[in-house]
CSV table of C-alpha atoms and ligand atoms in Angstrom, one decimal:
chain,number,residue,atom,x,y,z
A,250,MET,CA,-0.4,0.4,-0.3
A,251,ARG,CA,1.1,3.5,-1.1
A,252,ILE,CA,0.0,5.4,2.5
A,253,VAL,CA,0.5,8.9,3.8
A,254,ILE,CA,1.9,9.4,7.1
A,255,VAL,CA,1.0,13.2,8.6
A,256,GLY,CA,2.5,14.3,11.9
A,257,ASN,CA,6.6,13.3,11.9
A,258,GLY,CA,6.7,13.0,14.7
A,259,LYS,CA,6.7,9.9,17.8
A,260,MET,CA,4.4,8.5,16.2
A,261,GLY,CA,4.7,9.2,12.6
A,262,GLN,CA,7.4,8.1,12.7
A,263,ALA,CA,7.0,4.5,14.4
A,264,VAL,CA,3.7,3.9,12.0
A,265,ALA,CA,6.6,4.7,9.2
A,266,ARG,CA,9.3,2.3,10.4
A,267,LEU,CA,7.1,-0.5,10.9
A,268,ALA,CA,5.0,-0.2,7.8
A,269,GLU,CA,8.4,0.2,5.2
A,270,ALA,CA,9.3,-3.2,7.7
A,271,ARG,CA,6.1,-4.5,6.1
A,272,GLY,CA,6.4,-4.0,2.5
A,273,HIS,CA,4.5,-0.7,2.7
A,274,SER,CA,6.0,2.0,1.0
A,275,ILE,CA,5.3,5.7,2.3
A,276,HIS,CA,3.5,8.4,-0.3
A,277,ALA,CA,4.3,11.1,1.1
A,278,ARG,CA,5.5,12.2,4.5
A,279,ILE,CA,3.5,16.0,6.1
A,280,GLY,CA,4.8,17.7,8.8
A,281,ALA,CA,4.2,20.6,11.1
A,282,GLU,CA,6.2,23.4,9.1
A,283,GLU,CA,4.4,22.5,5.7
A,284,ASN,CA,0.7,22.0,7.1
A,285,ALA,CA,-0.3,24.7,9.3
A,286,GLY,CA,-4.1,24.4,8.6
A,287,GLY,CA,-4.0,21.2,6.2
A,288,ARG,CA,-2.4,23.6,3.5
A,289,ALA,CA,0.1,20.5,2.5
A,290,LEU,CA,-2.8,18.1,1.5
A,291,THR,CA,-3.7,18.6,-2.3
A,292,SER,CA,-5.3,16.4,-4.1
A,293,GLY,CA,-1.2,16.6,-6.1
A,294,ARG,CA,0.3,15.1,-3.0
A,295,LEU,CA,-1.7,12.8,-2.0
A,296,THR,CA,-3.1,11.5,-5.6
A,297,GLY,CA,-2.1,8.0,-5.8
A,298,ALA,CA,-2.6,7.3,-1.7
A,299,ASP,CA,-3.9,4.0,-0.5
A,300,VAL,CA,-4.4,5.4,3.0
A,301,ALA,CA,-3.6,8.0,5.2
A,302,VAL,CA,-2.0,7.5,8.8
A,303,GLU,CA,-2.9,10.9,10.9
A,304,PHE,CA,-0.7,11.4,14.6
A,305,THR,CA,-0.1,15.7,15.4
A,306,ARG,CA,-2.5,17.8,17.5
A,307,PRO,CA,-5.9,18.2,19.8
A,308,GLY,CA,-5.4,21.5,17.6
A,309,ALA,CA,-4.0,20.2,14.5
A,310,ALA,CA,-5.9,17.1,13.5
A,311,VAL,CA,-9.8,18.0,12.7
A,312,ALA,CA,-8.5,20.5,9.8
A,313,ASN,CA,-5.9,16.8,8.8
A,314,LEU,CA,-9.0,14.9,9.1
A,315,GLU,CA,-11.7,17.8,6.8
A,316,ARG,CA,-8.6,17.9,3.9
A,317,LEU,CA,-8.2,13.6,3.7
A,318,ILE,CA,-12.5,13.2,3.9
A,319,GLU,CA,-12.9,15.9,1.6
A,320,ALA,CA,-9.7,14.2,-0.6
A,321,GLY,CA,-11.3,10.6,-1.0
A,322,VAL,CA,-8.3,9.4,0.8
A,323,PRO,CA,-9.3,6.9,3.9
A,324,THR,CA,-7.9,7.9,6.8
A,325,VAL,CA,-6.6,6.3,10.5
A,326,THR,CA,-6.1,9.0,12.7
A,327,GLY,CA,-5.2,8.5,16.9
A,328,THR,CA,-4.8,11.8,17.6
A,329,THR,CA,-6.5,12.7,20.8
A,330,GLY,CA,-8.5,15.8,22.1
A,331,TRP,CA,-10.4,16.4,19.0
A,332,ARG,CA,-13.3,14.2,20.1
A,333,ASP,CA,-16.3,16.6,20.4
A,334,GLU,CA,-15.1,17.6,16.9
A,335,LEU,CA,-16.5,13.5,16.2
A,336,PRO,CA,-19.7,14.9,15.0
A,337,ARG,CA,-19.4,17.7,12.7
A,338,ILE,CA,-16.4,15.1,11.7
A,339,ALA,CA,-18.5,11.8,10.7
A,340,ALA,CA,-21.3,13.9,9.4
A,341,LEU,CA,-18.6,14.9,6.9
A,342,VAL,CA,-17.5,11.3,5.8
A,343,ALA,CA,-20.3,10.6,5.2
A,344,ALA,CA,-21.5,13.1,2.6
A,345,ARG,CA,-18.6,12.5,0.7
A,346,LYS,CA,-19.2,8.6,1.5
A,347,GLY,CA,-15.1,8.1,2.9
A,348,ALA,CA,-13.5,5.8,5.2
A,349,LEU,CA,-12.4,7.2,9.0
A,350,LEU,CA,-11.2,5.3,11.7
A,351,HIS,CA,-10.0,6.6,14.7
A,352,ALA,CA,-8.5,5.8,18.4
A,353,ALA,CA,-6.9,6.9,21.4
A,354,ASN,CA,-5.2,3.5,22.4
A,355,PHE,CA,-5.0,1.7,18.8
A,356,SER,CA,-2.8,-1.2,21.1
A,357,LEU,CA,-4.4,-4.2,21.0
A,358,GLY,CA,-3.9,-5.0,25.0
A,359,VAL,CA,-5.9,-1.8,25.9
A,360,HIS,CA,-9.2,-3.3,24.7
A,361,LEU,CA,-8.8,-6.3,26.3
A,362,PHE,CA,-8.0,-4.3,29.6
A,363,LEU,CA,-11.2,-2.2,28.9
A,364,ARG,CA,-13.2,-5.2,28.1
A,365,ALA,CA,-12.0,-6.8,31.6
A,366,ALA,CA,-12.8,-3.6,32.8
A,367,ARG,CA,-16.4,-3.3,32.1
A,368,GLU,CA,-17.1,-7.0,33.9
A,369,LEU,CA,-14.1,-5.8,36.5
A,370,ALA,CA,-16.8,-3.3,37.6
A,371,ARG,CA,-20.4,-5.1,37.0
A,372,ARG,CA,-19.1,-6.8,40.2
A,373,PHE,CA,-17.8,-4.6,42.3
A,374,ALA,CA,-21.4,-3.1,41.8
A,375,GLY,CA,-23.5,-3.1,44.9
A,376,ARG,CA,-20.3,-3.1,47.3
A,377,PRO,CA,-20.0,0.4,48.8
A,378,GLU,CA,-17.1,0.1,51.3
A,379,PHE,CA,-14.9,-0.2,47.5
A,380,ASP,CA,-14.0,3.0,46.7
A,381,ALA,CA,-13.1,3.3,42.8
A,382,PHE,CA,-10.2,4.7,41.4
A,383,ILE,CA,-8.3,5.6,37.9
A,384,LEU,CA,-5.3,6.7,37.6
A,385,GLU,CA,-2.8,7.9,34.3
A,386,GLU,CA,0.4,8.1,33.8
A,387,HIS,CA,2.2,9.4,30.4
A,388,HIS,CA,5.6,11.2,29.8
A,389,ALA,CA,5.8,14.8,29.9
A,390,ALA,CA,4.8,16.1,26.3
A,391,LYS,CA,0.9,14.1,26.0
A,392,LEU,CA,-0.4,17.3,25.7
A,393,ASP,CA,-4.2,16.6,26.7
A,394,ALA,CA,-5.2,15.2,29.9
A,395,PRO,CA,-7.0,12.8,30.9
A,396,SER,CA,-6.0,10.9,28.1
A,397,GLY,CA,-7.9,10.1,25.3
A,398,THR,CA,-7.4,6.3,27.2
A,399,ALA,CA,-8.6,6.9,30.9
A,400,ARG,CA,-11.5,8.5,29.2
A,401,GLU,CA,-13.1,5.2,27.5
A,402,LEU,CA,-11.7,4.0,30.3
A,403,LEU,CA,-14.5,6.0,32.7
A,404,ALA,CA,-16.9,4.7,29.6
A,405,ARG,CA,-16.8,1.5,30.4
A,406,LEU,CA,-16.7,1.5,34.2
A,407,ILE,CA,-20.0,3.3,34.0
A,408,GLU,CA,-21.2,0.7,31.6
A,409,GLY,CA,-20.7,-1.6,34.2
A,410,ASP,CA,-21.4,-0.1,37.1
A,411,ALA,CA,-23.1,3.1,36.7
A,412,GLY,CA,-24.2,3.8,40.5
A,413,ARG,CA,-19.9,4.3,41.6
A,414,ARG,CA,-17.5,7.6,41.2
A,415,TYR,CA,-14.2,7.4,39.0
A,416,PRO,CA,-12.2,10.0,40.2
A,417,ILE,CA,-9.3,10.5,38.0
A,418,THR,CA,-5.6,11.9,38.5
A,419,SER,CA,-3.3,12.4,35.6
A,420,LEU,CA,0.2,12.0,36.6
A,421,ARG,CA,2.1,13.4,33.3
A,422,ALA,CA,6.1,13.4,34.0
A,423,GLY,CA,9.5,11.8,32.6
A,424,SER,CA,8.7,8.9,29.3
A,425,THR,CA,6.1,6.2,30.0
A,426,PRO,CA,4.9,5.9,26.7
A,427,GLY,CA,0.9,5.3,29.0
A,428,THR,CA,0.2,3.3,31.7
A,429,HIS,CA,-3.8,3.3,33.2
A,430,LEU,CA,-4.6,1.6,35.8
A,431,VAL,CA,-8.3,1.6,38.1
A,432,ALA,CA,-9.1,0.5,41.4
A,433,TYR,CA,-11.0,-0.7,44.0
A,434,ASP,CA,-9.7,-0.1,47.6
A,435,GLY,CA,-11.6,-1.5,50.8
A,436,PRO,CA,-10.9,-0.9,54.1
A,437,HIS,CA,-8.8,-4.0,54.6
A,438,GLU,CA,-7.3,-4.8,50.8
A,439,ARG,CA,-7.2,-3.4,47.1
A,440,VAL,CA,-7.6,-5.0,43.4
A,441,THR,CA,-6.5,-3.7,40.6
A,442,LEU,CA,-6.5,-3.6,37.0
A,443,ALA,CA,-4.1,-2.1,35.0
A,444,HIS,CA,-2.5,-1.2,31.2
A,445,GLU,CA,1.2,-0.4,30.7
A,446,ALA,CA,2.2,0.2,27.8
A,447,ARG,CA,6.8,-0.6,27.1
A,448,ASN,CA,7.1,1.0,24.0
A,449,ARG,CA,5.1,2.2,21.2
A,450,ASP,CA,5.9,-0.6,19.5
A,451,GLY,CA,1.9,-1.7,20.2
A,452,PHE,CA,0.3,1.7,18.7
A,453,ALA,CA,1.8,1.7,15.7
A,454,ALA,CA,1.6,-2.2,15.2
A,455,GLY,CA,-2.5,-1.3,16.0
A,456,ALA,CA,-2.4,1.8,13.5
A,457,LEU,CA,-0.7,0.0,10.8
A,458,ALA,CA,-3.5,-2.9,10.7
A,459,ALA,CA,-6.1,-0.1,10.4
A,460,ALA,CA,-5.1,1.3,7.8
A,461,GLU,CA,-4.6,-2.3,6.2
A,462,TRP,CA,-7.8,-3.0,6.9
A,463,LEU,CA,-9.6,-0.1,6.0
A,464,PRO,CA,-10.0,1.2,2.3
A,465,GLY,CA,-13.0,-0.5,1.1
A,466,HIS,CA,-14.6,-0.2,5.0
A,467,PRO,CA,-16.5,3.2,4.1
A,468,GLY,CA,-18.1,5.8,7.0
A,469,VAL,CA,-16.6,6.3,10.7
A,470,HIS,CA,-15.5,2.5,13.1
A,471,THR,CA,-13.5,2.8,15.8
A,472,VAL,CA,-10.5,0.4,16.5
A,473,GLU,CA,-12.3,-1.6,18.3
A,474,ASP,CA,-14.9,-2.4,15.2
A,475,MET,CA,-12.2,-3.8,13.2
A,476,LEU,CA,-10.8,-5.8,17.1
A,477,PHE,CA,-14.3,-7.8,17.9
A,478,GLY,CA,-17.1,-6.9,14.9
A,479,ALA,CA,-20.2,-4.3,16.2
A,480,GLY,CA,-21.2,-6.3,18.7
A,481,PRO,CA,-20.5,-5.5,22.7
B,162,LIG,N1,-4.1,6.3,20.0
B,162,LIG,C1,-3.1,6.1,20.4
B,162,LIG,O1,-2.7,5.2,20.2
B,162,LIG,C2,-2.1,6.5,20.5
B,162,LIG,C3,-0.5,6.1,21.2
B,162,LIG,C4,0.6,7.3,20.9
B,162,LIG,C5,0.6,8.6,21.3
B,162,LIG,N2,-1.2,9.1,20.2
B,162,LIG,C6,-1.3,10.8,20.0
B,162,LIG,O2,-1.2,11.1,19.2
B,162,LIG,C7,-0.6,12.1,18.8
B,162,LIG,C8,0.9,12.9,18.4
B,162,LIG,O3,1.4,11.4,19.4
B,162,LIG,P1,3.2,11.7,18.8
B,162,LIG,O4,3.8,11.1,20.5
B,162,LIG,O5,3.8,11.4,18.2
B,162,LIG,O6,2.9,13.3,19.3
B,162,LIG,P2,4.6,13.6,18.9
B,162,LIG,O7,5.6,13.6,19.1
B,162,LIG,O8,4.9,15.6,19.8
B,162,LIG,O9,4.5,14.4,17.2
B,162,LIG,C9,3.0,15.2,17.1
B,162,LIG,C10,4.2,15.9,15.8
B,162,LIG,O10,2.7,16.1,15.2
B,162,LIG,C11,3.7,16.9,14.0
B,162,LIG,N3,2.4,18.5,14.0
B,162,LIG,C12,1.7,19.3,14.2
B,162,LIG,N4,0.6,20.1,14.1
B,162,LIG,C13,1.0,19.8,12.3
B,162,LIG,C14,0.3,19.8,10.9
B,162,LIG,N5,-0.8,20.6,11.7
B,162,LIG,N6,0.3,19.3,10.1
B,162,LIG,C15,1.3,17.5,10.7
B,162,LIG,N7,1.6,17.6,11.8
B,162,LIG,C16,1.7,18.5,13.0
B,162,LIG,C17,3.9,17.9,15.3
B,162,LIG,O11,5.2,18.3,15.0
B,162,LIG,P3,5.4,20.4,16.0
B,162,LIG,O12,6.7,19.5,17.0
B,162,LIG,O13,6.9,20.7,14.4
B,162,LIG,O14,4.4,20.4,16.1
B,162,LIG,C18,5.1,16.7,15.8
B,162,LIG,O15,6.1,16.3,15.3
B,162,LIG,C19,-1.1,12.5,20.5
B,162,LIG,O16,-2.8,13.0,20.2
B,162,LIG,C20,-1.2,12.3,21.1
B,162,LIG,O17,-1.7,11.3,22.6
B,162,LIG,C21,-2.3,8.8,19.8
């Protein structure tokens, strides 16, 4: 496949490395310096591309997605912090009969963790002696807090048991690529469930798998649709 990489940061570079190792070609790499407001995403640069992978910044993603969808390029985005704009982007995808896959977290382990967390919440329902909380840690340069994955974790816990509070604490320090933990703390014991990313390769592999899957799947998809189908 010919892949356009939008965003030349840690994730863009990791996806490009892995894509080349898997025999794909990088059609274009578009960095911030030439792309204010998405202006480098012209039909000239995009013609011949099979798919785009977008990992930029919360303030840049929406303009990039608009340009890519307008140009008819199936697009995978992992950028976090723009979800309030999703309804508008989804309407554009529908109008253009395009394809978009978005995920706050592309690691397979996280999606299994989220399902396990929902089940854990069900098991703790009706046990007021336990307090629940979420803790998420990321490297110092991460811009948004709480993380998109922490927000998804919160949504899953509420699905499992809506009758409880789940306060979120975000820690930004050092270089950890991402840790998410939910705990149930009782008077004599604590139960924790955690996911810890060791490096970015798990995210990059998931994003690349999404890029391989997306062409031919019109509409707006999450990584869960791809991994598990539409079921709960
Ligand atoms: N879904 C997942 O699995 C996953 C995993 C890791 C990270 N993320 C998210 O993905 C995003 C990127 O993460 P990262 O670790 O790669 O961050 P990063 O290393 O800071 O890279 C972001 C890159 O985007 C560039 N950029 C900014 N505006 C741009 C534009 N308009 N066009 C093209 N490039 C632009 C930045 O350039 P400048 O530095 O020059 O501004 C930077 O090189 C973040 O939102 C992060 O939270 C998601």
